[in-house]
Short mmCIF file of C-alpha atoms in Angstrom, two decimals:
data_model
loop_
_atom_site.label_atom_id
_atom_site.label_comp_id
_atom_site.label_asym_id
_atom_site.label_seq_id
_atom_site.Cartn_x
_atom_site.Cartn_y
_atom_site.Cartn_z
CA UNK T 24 -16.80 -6.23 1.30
CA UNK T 25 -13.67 -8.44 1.40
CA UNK T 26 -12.11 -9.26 4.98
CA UNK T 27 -9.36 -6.74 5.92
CA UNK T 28 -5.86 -9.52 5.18
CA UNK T 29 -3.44 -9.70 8.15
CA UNK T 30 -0.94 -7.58 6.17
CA UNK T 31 -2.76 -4.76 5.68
CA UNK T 32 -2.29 -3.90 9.54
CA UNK T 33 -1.77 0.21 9.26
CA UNK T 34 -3.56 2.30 12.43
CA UNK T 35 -4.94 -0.97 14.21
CA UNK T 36 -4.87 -0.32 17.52
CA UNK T 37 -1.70 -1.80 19.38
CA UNK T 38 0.24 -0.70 22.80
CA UNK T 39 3.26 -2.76 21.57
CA UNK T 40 6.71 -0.80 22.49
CA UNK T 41 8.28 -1.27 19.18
CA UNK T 42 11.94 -1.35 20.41
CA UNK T 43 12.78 -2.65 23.77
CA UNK T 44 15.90 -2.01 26.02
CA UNK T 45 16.91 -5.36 24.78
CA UNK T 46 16.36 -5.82 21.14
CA UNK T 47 18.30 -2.11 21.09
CA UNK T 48 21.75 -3.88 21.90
CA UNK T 49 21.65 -6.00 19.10
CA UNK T 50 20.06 -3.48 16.77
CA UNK T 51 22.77 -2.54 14.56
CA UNK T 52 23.23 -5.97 13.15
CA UNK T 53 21.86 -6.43 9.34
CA UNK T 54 21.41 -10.38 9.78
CA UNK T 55 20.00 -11.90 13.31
CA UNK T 56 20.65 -15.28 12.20
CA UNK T 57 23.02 -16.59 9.39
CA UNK T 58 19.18 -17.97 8.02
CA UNK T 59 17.53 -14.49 7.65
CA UNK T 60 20.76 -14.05 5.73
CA UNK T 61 19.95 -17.18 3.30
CA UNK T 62 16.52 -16.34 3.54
CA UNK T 63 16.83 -12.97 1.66
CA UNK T 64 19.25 -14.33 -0.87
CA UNK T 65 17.06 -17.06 -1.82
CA UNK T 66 13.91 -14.62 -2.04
CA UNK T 67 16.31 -12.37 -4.60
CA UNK T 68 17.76 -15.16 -6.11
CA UNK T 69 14.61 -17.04 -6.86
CA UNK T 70 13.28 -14.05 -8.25
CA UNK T 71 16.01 -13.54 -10.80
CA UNK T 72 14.77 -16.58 -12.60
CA UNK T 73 11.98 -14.34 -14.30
CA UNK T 74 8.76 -16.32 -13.22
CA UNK T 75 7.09 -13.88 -11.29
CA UNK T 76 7.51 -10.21 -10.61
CA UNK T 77 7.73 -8.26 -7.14
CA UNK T 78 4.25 -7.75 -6.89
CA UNK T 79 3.22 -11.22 -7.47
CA UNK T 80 5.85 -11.72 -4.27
CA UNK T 81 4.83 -9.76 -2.24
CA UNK T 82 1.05 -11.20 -2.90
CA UNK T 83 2.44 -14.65 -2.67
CA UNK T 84 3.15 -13.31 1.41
CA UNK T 85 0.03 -11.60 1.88
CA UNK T 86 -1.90 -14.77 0.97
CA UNK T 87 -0.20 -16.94 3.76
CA UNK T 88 -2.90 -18.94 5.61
CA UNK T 89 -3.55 -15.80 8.74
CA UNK T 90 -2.23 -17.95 11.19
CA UNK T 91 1.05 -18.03 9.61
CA UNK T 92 1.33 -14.52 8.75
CA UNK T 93 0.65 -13.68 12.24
CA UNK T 94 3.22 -15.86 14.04
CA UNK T 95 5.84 -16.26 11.31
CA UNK T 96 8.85 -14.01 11.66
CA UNK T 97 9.56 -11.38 8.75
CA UNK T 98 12.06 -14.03 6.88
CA UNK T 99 9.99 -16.91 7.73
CA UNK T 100 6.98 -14.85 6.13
CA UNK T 101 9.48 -14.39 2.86
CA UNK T 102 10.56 -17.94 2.69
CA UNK T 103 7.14 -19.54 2.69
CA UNK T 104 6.50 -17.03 -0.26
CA UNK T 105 9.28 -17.85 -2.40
CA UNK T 106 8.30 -21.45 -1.45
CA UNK T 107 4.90 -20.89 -2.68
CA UNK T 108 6.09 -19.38 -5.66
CA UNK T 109 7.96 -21.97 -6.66
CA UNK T 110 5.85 -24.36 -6.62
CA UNK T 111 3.09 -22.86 -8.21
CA UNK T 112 5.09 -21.66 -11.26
CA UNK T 113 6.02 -25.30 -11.36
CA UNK T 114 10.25 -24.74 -10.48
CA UNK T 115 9.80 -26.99 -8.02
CA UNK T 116 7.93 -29.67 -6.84
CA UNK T 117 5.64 -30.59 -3.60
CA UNK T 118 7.48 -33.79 -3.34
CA UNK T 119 10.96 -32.25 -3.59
CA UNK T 120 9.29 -29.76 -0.78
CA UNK T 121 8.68 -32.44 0.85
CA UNK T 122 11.75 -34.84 0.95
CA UNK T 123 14.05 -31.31 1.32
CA UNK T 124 16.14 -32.56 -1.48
CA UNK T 125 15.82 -32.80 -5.57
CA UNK T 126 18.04 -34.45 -8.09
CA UNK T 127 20.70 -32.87 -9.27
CA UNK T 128 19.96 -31.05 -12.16
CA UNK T 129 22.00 -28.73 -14.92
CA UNK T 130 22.27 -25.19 -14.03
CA UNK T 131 19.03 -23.57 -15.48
CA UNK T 132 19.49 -20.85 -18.48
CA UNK T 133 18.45 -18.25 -16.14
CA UNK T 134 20.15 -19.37 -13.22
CA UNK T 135 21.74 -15.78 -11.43
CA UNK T 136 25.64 -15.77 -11.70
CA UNK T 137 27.76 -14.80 -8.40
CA UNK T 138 29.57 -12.60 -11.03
CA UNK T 139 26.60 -10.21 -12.06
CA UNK T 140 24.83 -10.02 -8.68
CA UNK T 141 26.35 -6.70 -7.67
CA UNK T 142 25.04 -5.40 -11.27
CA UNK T 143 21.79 -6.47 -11.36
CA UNK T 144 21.12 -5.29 -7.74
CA UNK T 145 22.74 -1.54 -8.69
CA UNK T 146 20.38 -1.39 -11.90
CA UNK T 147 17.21 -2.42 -10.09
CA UNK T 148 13.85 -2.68 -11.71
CA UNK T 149 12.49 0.93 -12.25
CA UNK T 150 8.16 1.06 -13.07
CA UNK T 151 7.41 3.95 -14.22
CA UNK T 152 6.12 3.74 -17.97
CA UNK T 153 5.36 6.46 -20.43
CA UNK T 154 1.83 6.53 -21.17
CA UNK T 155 -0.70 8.59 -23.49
CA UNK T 156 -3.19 9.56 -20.79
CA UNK T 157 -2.57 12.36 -19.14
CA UNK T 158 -3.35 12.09 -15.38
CA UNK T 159 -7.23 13.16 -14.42
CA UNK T 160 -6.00 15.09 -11.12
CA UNK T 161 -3.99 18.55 -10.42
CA UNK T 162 -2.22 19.14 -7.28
CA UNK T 163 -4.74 20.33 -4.92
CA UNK T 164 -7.16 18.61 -5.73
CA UNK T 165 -9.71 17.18 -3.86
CA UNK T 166 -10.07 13.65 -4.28
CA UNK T 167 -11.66 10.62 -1.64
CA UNK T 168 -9.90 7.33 -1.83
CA UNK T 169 -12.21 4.44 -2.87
CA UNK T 170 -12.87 1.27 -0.67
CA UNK T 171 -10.99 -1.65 -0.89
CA UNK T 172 -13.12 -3.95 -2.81
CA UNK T 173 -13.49 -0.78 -5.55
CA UNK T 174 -9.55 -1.53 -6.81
CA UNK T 175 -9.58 -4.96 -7.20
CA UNK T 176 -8.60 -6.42 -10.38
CA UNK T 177 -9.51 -10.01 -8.49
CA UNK T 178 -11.61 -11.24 -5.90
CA UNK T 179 -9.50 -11.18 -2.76
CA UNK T 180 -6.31 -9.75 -4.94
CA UNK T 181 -4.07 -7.58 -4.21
CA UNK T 182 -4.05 -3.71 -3.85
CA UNK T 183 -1.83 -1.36 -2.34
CA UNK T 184 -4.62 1.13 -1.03
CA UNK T 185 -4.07 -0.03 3.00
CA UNK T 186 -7.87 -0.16 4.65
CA UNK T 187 -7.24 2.90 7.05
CA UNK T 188 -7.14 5.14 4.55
CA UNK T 189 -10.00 3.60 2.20
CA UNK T 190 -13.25 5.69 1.82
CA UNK T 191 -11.31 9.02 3.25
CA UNK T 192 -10.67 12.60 2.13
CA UNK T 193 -7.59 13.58 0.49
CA UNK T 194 -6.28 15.99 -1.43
CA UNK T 195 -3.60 15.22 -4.58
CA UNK T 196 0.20 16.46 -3.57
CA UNK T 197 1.80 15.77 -7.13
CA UNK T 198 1.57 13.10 -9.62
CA UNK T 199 4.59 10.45 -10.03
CA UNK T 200 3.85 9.96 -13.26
CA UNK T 201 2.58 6.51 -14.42
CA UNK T 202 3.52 3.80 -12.71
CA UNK T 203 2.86 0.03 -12.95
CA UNK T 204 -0.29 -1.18 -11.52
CA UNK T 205 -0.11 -3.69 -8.67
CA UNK T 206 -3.54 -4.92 -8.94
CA UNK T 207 -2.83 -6.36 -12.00
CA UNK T 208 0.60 -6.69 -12.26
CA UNK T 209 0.46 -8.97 -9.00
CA UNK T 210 -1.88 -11.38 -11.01
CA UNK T 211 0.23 -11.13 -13.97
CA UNK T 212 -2.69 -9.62 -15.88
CA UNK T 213 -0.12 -7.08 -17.76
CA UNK T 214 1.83 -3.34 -16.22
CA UNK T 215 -1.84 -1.65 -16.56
CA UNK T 216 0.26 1.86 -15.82
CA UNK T 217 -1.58 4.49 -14.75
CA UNK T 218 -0.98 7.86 -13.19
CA UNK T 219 0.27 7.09 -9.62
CA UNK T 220 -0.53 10.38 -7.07
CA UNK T 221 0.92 11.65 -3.60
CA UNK T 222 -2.17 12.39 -1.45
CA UNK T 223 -1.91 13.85 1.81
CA UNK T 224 -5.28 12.34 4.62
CA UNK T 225 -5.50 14.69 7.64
CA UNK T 226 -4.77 12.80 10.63
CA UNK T 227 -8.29 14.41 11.56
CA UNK T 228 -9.55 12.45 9.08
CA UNK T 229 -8.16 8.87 9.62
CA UNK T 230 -8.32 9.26 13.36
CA UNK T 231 -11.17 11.35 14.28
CA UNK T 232 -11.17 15.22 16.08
CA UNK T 233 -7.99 14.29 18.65
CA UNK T 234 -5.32 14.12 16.17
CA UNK T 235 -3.13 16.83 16.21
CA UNK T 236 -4.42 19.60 13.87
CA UNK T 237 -1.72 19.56 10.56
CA UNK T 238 -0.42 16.66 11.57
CA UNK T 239 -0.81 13.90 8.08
CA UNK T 240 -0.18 10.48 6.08
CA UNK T 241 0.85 10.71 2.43
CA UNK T 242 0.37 7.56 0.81
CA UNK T 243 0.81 6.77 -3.11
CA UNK T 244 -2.16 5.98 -5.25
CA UNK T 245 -2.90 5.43 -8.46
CA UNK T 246 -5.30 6.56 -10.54
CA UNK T 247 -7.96 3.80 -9.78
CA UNK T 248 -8.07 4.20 -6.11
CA UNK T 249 -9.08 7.33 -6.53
CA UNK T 250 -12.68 9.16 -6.95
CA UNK T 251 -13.25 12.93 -7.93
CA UNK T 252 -15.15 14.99 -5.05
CA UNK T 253 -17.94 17.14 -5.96
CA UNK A 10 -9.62 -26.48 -7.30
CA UNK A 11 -7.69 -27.96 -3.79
CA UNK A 12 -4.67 -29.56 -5.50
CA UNK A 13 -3.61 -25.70 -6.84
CA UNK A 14 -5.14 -24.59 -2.83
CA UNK A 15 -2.30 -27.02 -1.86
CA UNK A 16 0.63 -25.65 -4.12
CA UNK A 17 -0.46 -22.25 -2.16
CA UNK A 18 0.43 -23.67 1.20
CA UNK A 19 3.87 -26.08 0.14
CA UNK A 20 5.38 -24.47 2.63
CA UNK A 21 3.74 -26.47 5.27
CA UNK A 22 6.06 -29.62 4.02
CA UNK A 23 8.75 -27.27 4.87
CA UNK A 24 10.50 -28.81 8.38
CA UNK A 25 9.07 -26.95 11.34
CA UNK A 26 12.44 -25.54 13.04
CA UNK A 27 13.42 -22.14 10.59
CA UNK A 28 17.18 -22.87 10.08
CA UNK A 29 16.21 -25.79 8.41
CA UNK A 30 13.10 -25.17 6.74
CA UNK A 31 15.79 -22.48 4.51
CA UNK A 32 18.07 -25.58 4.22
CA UNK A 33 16.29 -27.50 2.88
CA UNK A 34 14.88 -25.01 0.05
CA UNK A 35 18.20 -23.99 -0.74
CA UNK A 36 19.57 -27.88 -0.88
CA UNK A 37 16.44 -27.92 -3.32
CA UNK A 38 17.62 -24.88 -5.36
CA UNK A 39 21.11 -25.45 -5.84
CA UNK A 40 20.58 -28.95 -7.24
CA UNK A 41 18.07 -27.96 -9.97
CA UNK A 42 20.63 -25.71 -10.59
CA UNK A 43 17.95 -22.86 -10.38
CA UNK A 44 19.93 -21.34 -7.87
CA UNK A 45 23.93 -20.99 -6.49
CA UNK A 46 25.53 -20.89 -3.43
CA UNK A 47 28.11 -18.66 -4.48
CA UNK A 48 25.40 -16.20 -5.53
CA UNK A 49 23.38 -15.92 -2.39
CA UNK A 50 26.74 -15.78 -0.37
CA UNK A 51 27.54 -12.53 -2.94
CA UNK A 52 24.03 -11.44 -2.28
CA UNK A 53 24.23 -11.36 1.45
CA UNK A 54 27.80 -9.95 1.09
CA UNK A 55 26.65 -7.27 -0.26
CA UNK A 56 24.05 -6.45 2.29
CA UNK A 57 25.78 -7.33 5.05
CA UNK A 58 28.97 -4.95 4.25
CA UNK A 59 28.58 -2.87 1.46
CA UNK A 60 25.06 -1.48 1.24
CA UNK A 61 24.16 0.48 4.34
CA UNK A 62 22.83 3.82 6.55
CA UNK A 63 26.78 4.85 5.24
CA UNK A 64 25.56 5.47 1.84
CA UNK A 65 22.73 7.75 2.56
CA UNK A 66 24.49 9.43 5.59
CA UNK A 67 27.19 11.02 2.81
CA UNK A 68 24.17 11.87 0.92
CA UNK A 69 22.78 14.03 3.69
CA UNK A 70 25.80 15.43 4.90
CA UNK A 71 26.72 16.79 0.92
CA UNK A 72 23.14 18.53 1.35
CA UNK A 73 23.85 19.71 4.61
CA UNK A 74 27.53 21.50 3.06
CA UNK A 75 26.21 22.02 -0.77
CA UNK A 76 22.89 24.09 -0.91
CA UNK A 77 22.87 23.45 -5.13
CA UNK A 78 22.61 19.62 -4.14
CA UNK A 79 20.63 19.81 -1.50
CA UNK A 80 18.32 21.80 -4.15
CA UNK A 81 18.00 19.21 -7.04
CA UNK A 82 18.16 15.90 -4.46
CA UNK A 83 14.85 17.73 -2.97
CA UNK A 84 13.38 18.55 -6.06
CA UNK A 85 14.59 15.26 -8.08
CA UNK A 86 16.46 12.77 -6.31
CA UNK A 87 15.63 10.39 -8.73
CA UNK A 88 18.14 11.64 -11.20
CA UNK A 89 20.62 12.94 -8.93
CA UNK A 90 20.85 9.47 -7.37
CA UNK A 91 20.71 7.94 -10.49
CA UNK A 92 24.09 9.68 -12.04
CA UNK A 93 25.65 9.03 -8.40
CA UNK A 94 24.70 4.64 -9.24
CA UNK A 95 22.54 4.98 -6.46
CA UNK A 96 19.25 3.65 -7.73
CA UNK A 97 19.50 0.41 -7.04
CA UNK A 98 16.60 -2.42 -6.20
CA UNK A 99 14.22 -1.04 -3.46
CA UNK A 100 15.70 2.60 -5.28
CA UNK A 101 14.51 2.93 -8.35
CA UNK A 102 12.52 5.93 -7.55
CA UNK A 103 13.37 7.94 -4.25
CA UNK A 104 11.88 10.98 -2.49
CA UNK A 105 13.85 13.41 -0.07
CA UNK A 106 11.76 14.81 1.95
CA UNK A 107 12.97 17.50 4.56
CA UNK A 108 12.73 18.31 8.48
CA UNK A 109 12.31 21.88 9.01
CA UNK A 110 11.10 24.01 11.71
CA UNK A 111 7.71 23.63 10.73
CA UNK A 112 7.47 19.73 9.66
CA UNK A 113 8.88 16.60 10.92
CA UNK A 114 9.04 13.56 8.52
CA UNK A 115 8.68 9.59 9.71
CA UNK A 116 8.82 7.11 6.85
CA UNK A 117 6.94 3.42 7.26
CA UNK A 118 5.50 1.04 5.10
CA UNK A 119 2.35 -0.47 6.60
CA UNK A 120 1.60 -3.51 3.99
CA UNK A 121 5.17 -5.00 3.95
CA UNK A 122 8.30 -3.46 4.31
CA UNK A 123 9.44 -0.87 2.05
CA UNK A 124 12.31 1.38 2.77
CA UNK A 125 14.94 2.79 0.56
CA UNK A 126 18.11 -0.17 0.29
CA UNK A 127 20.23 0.95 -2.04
CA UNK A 128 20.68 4.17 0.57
CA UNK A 129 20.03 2.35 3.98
CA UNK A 130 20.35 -1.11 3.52
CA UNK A 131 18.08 -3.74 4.41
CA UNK A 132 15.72 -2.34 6.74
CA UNK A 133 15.37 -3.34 11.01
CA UNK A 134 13.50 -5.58 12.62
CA UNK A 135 11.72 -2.79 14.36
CA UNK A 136 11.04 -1.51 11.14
CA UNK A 137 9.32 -4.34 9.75
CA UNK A 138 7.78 -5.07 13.00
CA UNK A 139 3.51 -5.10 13.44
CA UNK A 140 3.68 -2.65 16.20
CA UNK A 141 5.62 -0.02 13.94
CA UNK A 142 3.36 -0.79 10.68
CA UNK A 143 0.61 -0.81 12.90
CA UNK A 144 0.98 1.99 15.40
CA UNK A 145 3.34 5.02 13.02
CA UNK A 146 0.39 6.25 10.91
CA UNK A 147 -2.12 6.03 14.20
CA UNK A 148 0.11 7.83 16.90
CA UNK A 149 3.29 8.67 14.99
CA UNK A 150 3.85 11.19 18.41
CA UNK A 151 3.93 8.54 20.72
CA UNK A 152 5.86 6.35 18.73
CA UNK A 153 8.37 9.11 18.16
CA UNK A 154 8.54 9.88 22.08
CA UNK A 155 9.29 5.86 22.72
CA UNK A 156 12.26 6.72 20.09
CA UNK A 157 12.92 9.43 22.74
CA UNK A 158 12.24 12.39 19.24
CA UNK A 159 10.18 15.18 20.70
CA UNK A 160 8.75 17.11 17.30
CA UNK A 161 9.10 21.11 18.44
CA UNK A 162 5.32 21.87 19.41
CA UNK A 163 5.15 23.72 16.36
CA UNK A 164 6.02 20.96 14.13
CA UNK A 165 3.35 19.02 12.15
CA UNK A 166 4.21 15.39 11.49
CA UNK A 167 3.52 13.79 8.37
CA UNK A 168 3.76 10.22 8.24
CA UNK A 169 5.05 8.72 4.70
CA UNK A 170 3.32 5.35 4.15
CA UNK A 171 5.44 3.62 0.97
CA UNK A 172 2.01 2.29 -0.29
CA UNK A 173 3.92 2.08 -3.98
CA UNK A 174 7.55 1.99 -5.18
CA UNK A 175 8.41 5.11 -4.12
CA UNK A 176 10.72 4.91 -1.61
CA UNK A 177 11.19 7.89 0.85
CA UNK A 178 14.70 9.22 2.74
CA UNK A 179 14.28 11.87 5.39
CA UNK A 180 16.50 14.83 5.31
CA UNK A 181 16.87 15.66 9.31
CA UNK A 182 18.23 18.83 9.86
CA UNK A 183 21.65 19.46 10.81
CA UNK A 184 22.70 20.05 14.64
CA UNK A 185 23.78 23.44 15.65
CA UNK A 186 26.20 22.02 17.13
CA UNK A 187 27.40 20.52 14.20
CA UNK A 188 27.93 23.90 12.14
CA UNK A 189 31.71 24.15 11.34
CA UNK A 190 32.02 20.93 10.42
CA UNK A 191 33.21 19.17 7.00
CA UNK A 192 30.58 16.86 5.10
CA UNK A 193 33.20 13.52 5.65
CA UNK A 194 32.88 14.56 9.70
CA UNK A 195 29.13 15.72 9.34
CA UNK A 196 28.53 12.16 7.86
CA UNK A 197 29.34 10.75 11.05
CA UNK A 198 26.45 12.52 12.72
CA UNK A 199 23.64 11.36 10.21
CA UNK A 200 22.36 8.17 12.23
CA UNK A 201 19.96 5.60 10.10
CA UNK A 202 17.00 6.20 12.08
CA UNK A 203 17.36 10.02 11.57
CA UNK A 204 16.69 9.29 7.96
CA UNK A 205 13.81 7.27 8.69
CA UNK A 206 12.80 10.06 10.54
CA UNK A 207 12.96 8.13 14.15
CA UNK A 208 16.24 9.54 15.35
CA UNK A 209 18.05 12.65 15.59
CA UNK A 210 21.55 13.33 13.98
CA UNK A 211 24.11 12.15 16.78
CA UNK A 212 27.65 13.60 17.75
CA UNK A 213 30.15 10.57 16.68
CA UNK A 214 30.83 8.69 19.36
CA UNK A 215 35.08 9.21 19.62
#
């Protein structure tokens, strides 16, 4: 079985008090720093040029060395993505990395325009497709969610099925209808849509006999992650 | 193959100090030309002031005055948001789900960060933080009592973990004390965290 990734931190155990007395004051600000700011805007900007999709991103951050992704802060965690990115998709070079500086170049054909930002971020990117197959599960329905290594596309890729709730007993909500699948969208191995579900796992189940009786997760899973239960 | 294992960790050339390590890749982007100024300063612009908790606090407050809304943004927001221009990036598909006497509703995303912009914004740090993603699906009762939210002993609470791109907006209910009240004034009582599901609807401070 694969190593559970620093990301995928759900129900590990932690007496952290998530908002102190201090960080309160300061709360309502968007941006902390003018870089957190920049950060973002590079991170959308970057990914307007078309080279790699949302899930690839968001794998590019998961696969930061575990050192990193532990003590980087959430924008430095975005900027070494986008960095990553970059570099491997061949926009930039390690050199130009390196030195912090490139030559000046002519704007490139895809380059996003201050004038269409406010567009492109009100139309989004939507990801559900219409597909033939009609989804295998009713609402209801008894399902158990599959172990990690079971939905990968690629060794070590990415999945969206978080390890506390692998190998545990659900039941379907309602289906979403299809949606694109991360495991292979993330590796740019094609959409792969397939029926994406709302499960409900009993906090009994994730957390053993003292969780409060009704209280639950709902997660989102596709069809993949899923197994029938006899 | 170690020269691609390298291209996986560039950003260890980056400088060391944060500030400048996003200097220097935006001095990088703007002179390919892959990238301008003028549109990450519209970017954060937009983020900083126009995309906010406002957006989805007038959403709330219609459902709290307009039962035929509230009706259809429960059963699809999708569309209704969609006609109102609301289903923007991080919004392309949205659930309402709502508090009621019997259930209380807390929205996190335990992989990364997913939360509903084009209706809250960009998300807070405590939010994106490893003790929230960490701790809200174990003991989502604990974490609501350090958020001083004490679910009615007869509530279940059901944590939402945005495991896809669904993106989840908590409908609290509306204060009693509240009742009288127009939607532009009840507005003013919807709080962000409320529609996380880690706050209560608050009187307007006057």
């Amino acid at each position: 079985m694969s190593q559970q990734k620093p990301h995928d931190m759900g129900g590990i155990p932690d007496d952290t008090i998530i908002i102190s007395a201090e960080s309160r004051e300061d709360e309502e600000q968007v941006f902390h720093q003018p870089w957190h700011a920049r950060a973002l805007a590079i991170t959308l900007a970057a990914g307007a040029l078309g080279k790699w999709n949302l899930d690839a991103s968001r794998f590019a951050r998961e696969c930061l060395p575990a050192d990193d992704y532990k003590q980087f802060s959430y924008y430095e965690k975005w900027l070494a993505g986008v960095c990553n990115l970059l570099v491997t998709h061949k926009l930039i070079s390690r050199d130009e990395v390196a030195a912090g500086t490139a030559e000046s170049a002519a704007p490139h054909d895809r380059m996003l325009k201050p004038e269409i930002v406010s567009a492109v971020l009100a139309s989004g990117g939507p990801v559900r497709r219409d597909i033939a197959q009609k989804p295998k599960f009713e609402a209801g329905t008894a399902v158990r969610t599959k172990q990690i290594s079971d939905t990968l596309l690629v060794p070590d890729g990415h999945t969206r099925l978080p390890a506390y709730a692998a190998g545990k007993q659900a039941v379907i909500r309602a289906c979403h209808g299809a949606h694109i699948l991360p495991n292979a969208h993330a590796h740019f191995r094609g959409e792969a849509p397939e029926p994406l579900y709302q499960i409900a796992i009993s906090a009994a189940e994730l957390w053993g006999e003292n969780a409060v009786a009704g209280d639950e997760v709902i997660l989102d899973c596709w069809e993949s992650y899923l197994e029938a239960v006899r | 193959m170690p020269h691609e294992h390298d291209d996986n960790n560039a950003h260890t050339l980056l400088p060391s100090e944060p500030a400048l390590r996003v200097r220097a890749l935006e001095t990088i982007l703007t002179r390919k030309g892959l990238v301008s100024a003028e549109t990450l300063t519209e970017i954060i612009d937009i983020y900083a002031h126009k995309i906010g908790p406002h957006i989805g606090a007038k959403i709330v407050a219609r459902a709290w005055t307009d039962p035929d809304f509230k009706q259809a943004l429960l059963t699809n927001a999708e569309t209704v948001l969609g006609e109102m221009g609301l289903a923007g990036r991080q919004g392309e598909h949205v659930q309402v789900v709502e508090n009621t006497a019997d259930i209380h509703n807390m929205v996190v995303c335990t992989l990364c960060s997913c939360y509903p912009w084009p209706l809250l914004g960009i998300p807070p740090s405590w939010y994106k933080s490893d003790a929230y993603r960490k701790r809200a699906v174990r003991e989502p009762r604990t974490v609501l009592a350090e958020f001083g939210m004490m679910p009615h002993p007869s509530q279940s609470v059901r944590v939402w973990d945005s495991t896809a791109e669904m993106r989840y907006l908590v409908l609290p209910m509306m204060p009693a004390a509240a009742a009288g009240c127009d939607a532009e004034a009840l507005a003013q009582w919807v709080t962000r965290d409320s529609m996380i599901g880690t706050g209560s609807p608050k009187a307007p401070q006057i």
